[in-house]
């Protein structure tokens, strides 16, 4: 920016006969010179918009599923009001992930509301992200396994009325999951079962699956019964209500917890996975990076 010259006091034309005249002339010269200065420096820039956090739900025909994941997304927004947060579904519910990505610009981090490294993580999400070349996309790791999920599972069991007996000999829990043919997914569920067992103070926890592999929930219940466990609960390892969650709860001989939903620990984990994905490596444009 160039400052406009402003008139200063006139310099005396005669000989300098006093200190006052000398100061007047110096002031006039400085005013003239300063009037021609160009003020330069770094211009303030707008704060960089953080990448959009896109929570990716599976989707379900159960009308409660959309309400549940929407409540979880709202809790994430409350945790991080500085972040733009959106929701997208793999199938069955609106908005679909492809439509959510089509409406975005710049950078996005997909945080799957899924609990293991199955087909959706390895194929569906990268394929959908690659179909949005206008975006730079990073895909975070699935939510599970993680101690925060064990915390949420414990809380949901307690809400359903589960209490550990004084001794460990009577109690057992089945961790009811969707299931996958991918061995990485099964390993993740087994790890989640171990974390829940530790959170419950050593109560044995066996995985049971709704589809695509065994044991089923009913088979896992029988395995615990064969060990002498008489008080067996089923912990729902699902983000939202749906056919699989209902099917697994129906196989429970006693207490069956509800899906994890918008538990505060799950919301904290969503933000944690987002931050992990950003910290793993810088984004490039256009690009799809999978953080599993």
Tab-separated table of C-alpha atoms in Angstrom:
chain	number	residue	atom	x	y	z
A	1	UNK	CA	0.000	0.000	0.000
A	2	UNK	CA	1.346	3.474	-0.894
A	3	UNK	CA	0.672	6.292	1.526
A	4	UNK	CA	-0.506	9.536	-0.067
A	5	UNK	CA	1.879	12.461	0.491
A	6	UNK	CA	0.572	14.959	2.920
A	7	UNK	CA	1.629	18.625	2.886
A	8	UNK	CA	4.129	19.471	5.573
A	9	UNK	CA	5.315	22.790	6.838
A	10	UNK	CA	7.072	24.932	4.254
A	11	UNK	CA	10.842	25.006	4.530
A	12	UNK	CA	12.371	28.440	4.975
A	13	UNK	CA	14.105	29.763	1.851
A	14	UNK	CA	16.573	32.051	3.525
A	15	UNK	CA	19.668	31.290	5.535
A	16	UNK	CA	19.259	29.210	8.682
A	17	UNK	CA	19.439	31.741	11.509
A	18	UNK	CA	17.989	29.707	14.345
A	19	UNK	CA	17.552	26.213	15.741
A	20	UNK	CA	13.804	26.501	15.145
A	21	UNK	CA	14.338	27.056	11.398
A	22	UNK	CA	16.688	24.064	11.216
A	23	UNK	CA	14.100	21.778	12.823
A	24	UNK	CA	11.402	23.088	10.523
A	25	UNK	CA	13.455	22.245	7.427
A	26	UNK	CA	14.293	18.711	8.695
A	27	UNK	CA	10.610	18.080	9.434
A	28	UNK	CA	9.625	19.197	5.939
A	29	UNK	CA	12.182	16.936	4.261
A	30	UNK	CA	11.147	13.903	6.340
A	31	UNK	CA	7.466	14.479	5.568
A	32	UNK	CA	8.209	14.607	1.859
A	33	UNK	CA	10.285	11.411	1.922
A	34	UNK	CA	7.858	9.438	4.088
A	35	UNK	CA	5.026	10.375	1.815
A	36	UNK	CA	6.611	8.332	-0.979
A	37	UNK	CA	7.254	5.173	1.064
A	38	UNK	CA	5.454	1.944	0.096
A	39	UNK	CA	4.357	-0.063	3.118
A	40	UNK	CA	4.866	-3.753	2.403
A	41	UNK	CA	4.798	-6.947	4.429
A	42	UNK	CA	3.008	-10.284	4.666
A	43	UNK	CA	-0.704	-10.008	4.092
A	44	UNK	CA	-2.945	-11.827	6.553
A	45	UNK	CA	-4.309	-15.069	5.114
A	46	UNK	CA	-7.471	-16.923	5.962
A	47	UNK	CA	-7.083	-19.977	8.211
A	48	UNK	CA	-6.670	-23.206	6.257
A	49	UNK	CA	-9.860	-25.257	6.268
A	50	UNK	CA	-9.250	-28.678	7.855
A	51	UNK	CA	-10.059	-31.780	5.794
A	52	UNK	CA	-13.667	-32.895	6.080
A	53	UNK	CA	-14.283	-35.843	8.374
A	54	UNK	CA	-16.640	-38.222	6.572
A	55	UNK	CA	-18.125	-40.858	8.878
A	56	UNK	CA	-18.879	-43.930	6.755
A	57	UNK	CA	-21.719	-46.125	8.004
A	58	UNK	CA	-22.704	-49.438	6.453
A	59	UNK	CA	-26.408	-48.698	6.113
A	60	UNK	CA	-29.462	-50.717	7.080
A	61	UNK	CA	-33.163	-51.026	6.312
A	62	UNK	CA	-33.848	-50.706	10.030
A	63	UNK	CA	-35.200	-47.155	10.500
A	64	UNK	CA	-33.332	-46.859	13.806
A	65	UNK	CA	-29.968	-47.282	12.072
A	66	UNK	CA	-29.961	-43.861	10.418
A	67	UNK	CA	-31.088	-42.143	13.610
A	68	UNK	CA	-28.344	-43.900	15.554
A	69	UNK	CA	-25.449	-43.013	13.265
A	70	UNK	CA	-26.765	-39.456	12.904
A	71	UNK	CA	-26.654	-39.135	16.699
A	72	UNK	CA	-23.070	-40.413	16.666
A	73	UNK	CA	-22.080	-37.874	14.003
A	74	UNK	CA	-23.711	-35.114	16.063
A	75	UNK	CA	-21.644	-36.188	19.067
A	76	UNK	CA	-18.480	-36.039	16.950
A	77	UNK	CA	-19.405	-32.507	15.871
A	78	UNK	CA	-19.854	-31.526	19.505
A	79	UNK	CA	-16.384	-32.880	20.303
A	80	UNK	CA	-14.748	-31.032	17.409
A	81	UNK	CA	-16.830	-28.007	16.375
A	82	UNK	CA	-13.838	-26.794	14.333
A	83	UNK	CA	-14.172	-29.713	11.899
A	84	UNK	CA	-16.548	-30.058	8.972
A	85	UNK	CA	-18.224	-33.451	9.557
A	86	UNK	CA	-20.368	-35.348	7.054
A	87	UNK	CA	-22.077	-38.740	6.881
A	88	UNK	CA	-22.046	-41.256	4.012
A	89	UNK	CA	-23.388	-44.821	3.683
A	90	UNK	CA	-21.977	-47.775	1.795
A	91	UNK	CA	-25.489	-48.946	0.912
A	92	UNK	CA	-29.197	-48.901	1.835
A	93	UNK	CA	-29.360	-45.417	3.396
A	94	UNK	CA	-29.060	-41.840	2.208
A	95	UNK	CA	-26.784	-40.078	1.808
A	96	UNK	CA	-24.691	-42.639	-0.011
A	97	UNK	CA	-20.952	-42.165	0.345
A	98	UNK	CA	-20.530	-41.416	-3.366
A	99	UNK	CA	-23.064	-38.570	-3.128
A	100	UNK	CA	-21.412	-37.141	-0.016
A	101	UNK	CA	-18.014	-37.095	-1.726
A	102	UNK	CA	-19.450	-35.555	-4.899
A	103	UNK	CA	-20.586	-32.530	-2.877
A	104	UNK	CA	-17.201	-31.939	-1.228
A	105	UNK	CA	-14.108	-30.040	-2.341
A	106	UNK	CA	-10.464	-30.137	-1.281
A	107	UNK	CA	-9.531	-32.826	1.225
A	108	UNK	CA	-11.493	-35.486	3.082
A	109	UNK	CA	-10.768	-38.225	5.596
A	110	UNK	CA	-13.102	-41.220	5.527
A	111	UNK	CA	-13.560	-42.743	8.983
A	112	UNK	CA	-15.322	-46.115	8.669
A	113	UNK	CA	-17.841	-46.893	11.401
A	114	UNK	CA	-16.741	-50.503	10.969
A	115	UNK	CA	-14.809	-52.769	13.293
A	116	UNK	CA	-12.446	-54.821	11.162
A	117	UNK	CA	-10.409	-55.027	7.979
A	118	UNK	CA	-12.938	-56.705	5.715
A	119	UNK	CA	-14.099	-56.240	2.133
A	120	UNK	CA	-15.663	-52.821	2.724
A	121	UNK	CA	-12.400	-51.424	4.083
A	122	UNK	CA	-10.148	-52.977	1.470
A	123	UNK	CA	-12.297	-52.614	-1.657
A	124	UNK	CA	-15.521	-50.635	-1.354
A	125	UNK	CA	-14.123	-47.522	0.294
A	126	UNK	CA	-11.005	-47.179	-1.904
A	127	UNK	CA	-13.102	-47.741	-5.046
A	128	UNK	CA	-15.651	-45.110	-4.033
A	129	UNK	CA	-12.922	-42.637	-3.114
A	130	UNK	CA	-11.119	-43.219	-6.425
A	131	UNK	CA	-14.348	-42.347	-8.229
A	132	UNK	CA	-14.105	-38.818	-6.777
A	133	UNK	CA	-10.956	-37.503	-8.527
A	134	UNK	CA	-11.757	-33.912	-7.552
A	135	UNK	CA	-10.906	-34.788	-3.931
A	136	UNK	CA	-7.769	-35.720	-2.055
A	137	UNK	CA	-8.976	-38.578	0.126
A	138	UNK	CA	-7.435	-40.429	3.024
A	139	UNK	CA	-9.132	-43.527	4.471
A	140	UNK	CA	-8.656	-44.022	8.208
A	141	UNK	CA	-8.312	-47.390	9.883
A	142	UNK	CA	-11.539	-49.091	11.016
A	143	UNK	CA	-12.653	-48.327	14.541
A	144	UNK	CA	-11.769	-51.747	15.885
A	145	UNK	CA	-10.044	-53.219	17.648
A	146	UNK	CA	-9.377	-50.538	20.260
A	147	UNK	CA	-9.628	-50.171	24.067
A	148	UNK	CA	-12.207	-47.396	23.635
A	149	UNK	CA	-14.536	-49.927	22.016
A	150	UNK	CA	-14.008	-52.284	24.956
A	151	UNK	CA	-15.037	-49.399	27.214
A	152	UNK	CA	-18.197	-48.808	25.181
A	153	UNK	CA	-19.013	-52.542	25.033
A	154	UNK	CA	-18.690	-52.795	28.810
A	155	UNK	CA	-20.982	-49.801	29.279
A	156	UNK	CA	-23.637	-51.223	26.929
A	157	UNK	CA	-23.545	-54.567	28.764
A	158	UNK	CA	-23.994	-52.785	32.104
A	159	UNK	CA	-26.927	-50.798	30.676
A	160	UNK	CA	-28.558	-54.089	29.648
A	161	UNK	CA	-28.264	-55.426	33.189
A	162	UNK	CA	-25.095	-57.499	32.999
A	163	UNK	CA	-23.125	-57.906	36.198
A	164	UNK	CA	-20.048	-60.035	36.730
A	165	UNK	CA	-20.494	-62.729	39.359
A	166	UNK	CA	-18.188	-62.685	42.351
A	167	UNK	CA	-16.192	-65.493	40.836
A	168	UNK	CA	-15.238	-65.905	37.195
A	169	UNK	CA	-16.331	-69.520	36.953
A	170	UNK	CA	-19.978	-68.855	36.026
A	171	UNK	CA	-19.758	-65.877	33.702
A	172	UNK	CA	-19.051	-65.656	29.980
A	173	UNK	CA	-19.661	-63.249	27.122
A	174	UNK	CA	-20.107	-63.719	23.378
A	175	UNK	CA	-18.906	-60.819	21.229
A	176	UNK	CA	-21.464	-60.794	18.416
A	177	UNK	CA	-20.025	-59.447	15.147
A	178	UNK	CA	-21.126	-59.321	11.531
A	179	UNK	CA	-18.451	-61.700	10.256
A	180	UNK	CA	-16.228	-61.748	7.187
A	181	UNK	CA	-14.335	-64.267	5.094
A	182	UNK	CA	-11.250	-62.064	5.355
A	183	UNK	CA	-8.807	-63.520	7.921
A	184	UNK	CA	-7.708	-60.003	8.887
A	185	UNK	CA	-11.274	-59.230	9.946
A	186	UNK	CA	-11.445	-62.376	12.067
A	187	UNK	CA	-8.120	-61.474	13.682
A	188	UNK	CA	-9.436	-58.003	14.488
A	189	UNK	CA	-12.565	-59.440	16.124
A	190	UNK	CA	-10.488	-61.900	18.150
A	191	UNK	CA	-8.350	-59.005	19.359
A	192	UNK	CA	-11.487	-57.041	20.280
A	193	UNK	CA	-12.726	-60.046	22.284
A	194	UNK	CA	-9.416	-60.151	24.178
A	195	UNK	CA	-9.631	-56.418	24.941
A	196	UNK	CA	-13.195	-56.817	26.224
A	197	UNK	CA	-12.170	-59.785	28.372
A	198	UNK	CA	-9.450	-57.662	29.965
A	199	UNK	CA	-11.908	-54.787	30.477
A	200	UNK	CA	-14.302	-57.184	32.233
A	201	UNK	CA	-11.613	-58.356	34.626
A	202	UNK	CA	-10.802	-61.653	32.955
A	203	UNK	CA	-14.281	-62.900	32.047
A	204	UNK	CA	-13.886	-65.191	28.989
A	205	UNK	CA	-15.147	-63.602	25.768
A	206	UNK	CA	-15.632	-65.625	22.576
A	207	UNK	CA	-16.424	-64.163	19.137
A	208	UNK	CA	-19.664	-65.211	17.471
A	209	UNK	CA	-20.673	-64.228	13.943
A	210	UNK	CA	-23.914	-63.426	12.154
A	211	UNK	CA	-22.602	-64.468	8.735
A	212	UNK	CA	-19.631	-65.470	6.594
A	213	UNK	CA	-17.887	-67.722	9.039
A	214	UNK	CA	-18.065	-69.437	12.371
A	215	UNK	CA	-18.665	-69.905	15.086
A	216	UNK	CA	-22.177	-68.491	15.093
A	217	UNK	CA	-23.408	-66.738	18.203
A	218	UNK	CA	-25.377	-69.839	19.186
A	219	UNK	CA	-22.281	-72.017	18.746
A	220	UNK	CA	-20.191	-69.659	20.852
A	221	UNK	CA	-22.858	-69.753	23.577
A	222	UNK	CA	-22.719	-73.568	23.547
A	223	UNK	CA	-18.923	-73.510	23.754
A	224	UNK	CA	-19.099	-71.369	26.886
A	225	UNK	CA	-21.842	-73.581	28.333
A	226	UNK	CA	-19.634	-76.617	27.791
A	227	UNK	CA	-16.998	-74.889	29.936
A	228	UNK	CA	-19.465	-74.620	32.787
A	229	UNK	CA	-20.471	-71.013	32.181
A	230	UNK	CA	-24.073	-70.567	33.265
A	231	UNK	CA	-24.420	-66.782	33.034
A	232	UNK	CA	-23.732	-65.887	29.429
A	233	UNK	CA	-24.348	-62.470	27.879
A	234	UNK	CA	-24.124	-61.324	24.264
A	235	UNK	CA	-22.290	-58.060	23.561
A	236	UNK	CA	-23.426	-56.401	20.337
A	237	UNK	CA	-20.385	-55.443	18.256
A	238	UNK	CA	-22.361	-53.297	15.832
A	239	UNK	CA	-22.422	-49.557	15.305
A	240	UNK	CA	-26.191	-49.402	14.784
A	241	UNK	CA	-29.345	-51.519	14.845
A	242	UNK	CA	-29.987	-53.805	11.896
A	243	UNK	CA	-30.793	-57.347	10.824
A	244	UNK	CA	-27.523	-58.859	12.051
A	245	UNK	CA	-27.703	-57.095	15.427
A	246	UNK	CA	-31.276	-58.322	15.936
A	247	UNK	CA	-30.360	-61.858	14.846
A	248	UNK	CA	-27.442	-62.015	17.282
A	249	UNK	CA	-29.453	-60.650	20.212
A	250	UNK	CA	-32.112	-63.307	19.612
A	251	UNK	CA	-29.480	-66.027	20.188
A	252	UNK	CA	-28.616	-64.734	23.663
A	253	UNK	CA	-29.622	-67.011	26.533
A	254	UNK	CA	-29.733	-64.024	28.879
A	255	UNK	CA	-28.571	-60.421	28.703
A	256	UNK	CA	-27.985	-58.928	25.237
A	257	UNK	CA	-26.590	-55.422	24.948
A	258	UNK	CA	-27.607	-52.886	22.355
A	259	UNK	CA	-25.373	-51.621	19.519
A	260	UNK	CA	-22.577	-49.210	20.414
A	261	UNK	CA	-24.320	-46.295	18.717
A	262	UNK	CA	-23.428	-42.826	19.944
A	263	UNK	CA	-21.566	-43.875	23.084
A	264	UNK	CA	-19.078	-41.087	23.974
A	265	UNK	CA	-16.113	-43.484	23.734
A	266	UNK	CA	-17.067	-44.307	20.143
A	267	UNK	CA	-17.247	-40.601	19.257
A	268	UNK	CA	-13.804	-40.060	20.770
A	269	UNK	CA	-12.473	-42.973	18.744
A	270	UNK	CA	-13.879	-41.517	15.503
A	271	UNK	CA	-11.951	-38.304	16.152
A	272	UNK	CA	-8.847	-40.313	17.105
A	273	UNK	CA	-8.912	-42.287	13.841
A	274	UNK	CA	-9.311	-39.028	11.896
A	275	UNK	CA	-6.278	-37.519	13.596
A	276	UNK	CA	-4.263	-40.714	13.124
A	277	UNK	CA	-4.971	-40.643	9.393
A	278	UNK	CA	-3.854	-37.032	9.084
A	279	UNK	CA	-0.663	-37.683	11.034
A	280	UNK	CA	0.374	-40.739	9.016
A	281	UNK	CA	1.567	-38.820	5.909
A	282	UNK	CA	0.824	-35.589	4.038
A	283	UNK	CA	-2.013	-35.586	1.547
A	284	UNK	CA	-1.466	-35.071	-2.149
A	285	UNK	CA	-4.026	-34.110	-4.767
A	286	UNK	CA	-5.624	-36.069	-6.246
A	287	UNK	CA	-4.884	-39.136	-4.148
A	288	UNK	CA	-6.451	-41.964	-2.198
A	289	UNK	CA	-4.487	-43.175	0.808
A	290	UNK	CA	-5.664	-46.062	2.975
A	291	UNK	CA	-4.580	-45.950	6.600
A	292	UNK	CA	-5.030	-49.569	7.665
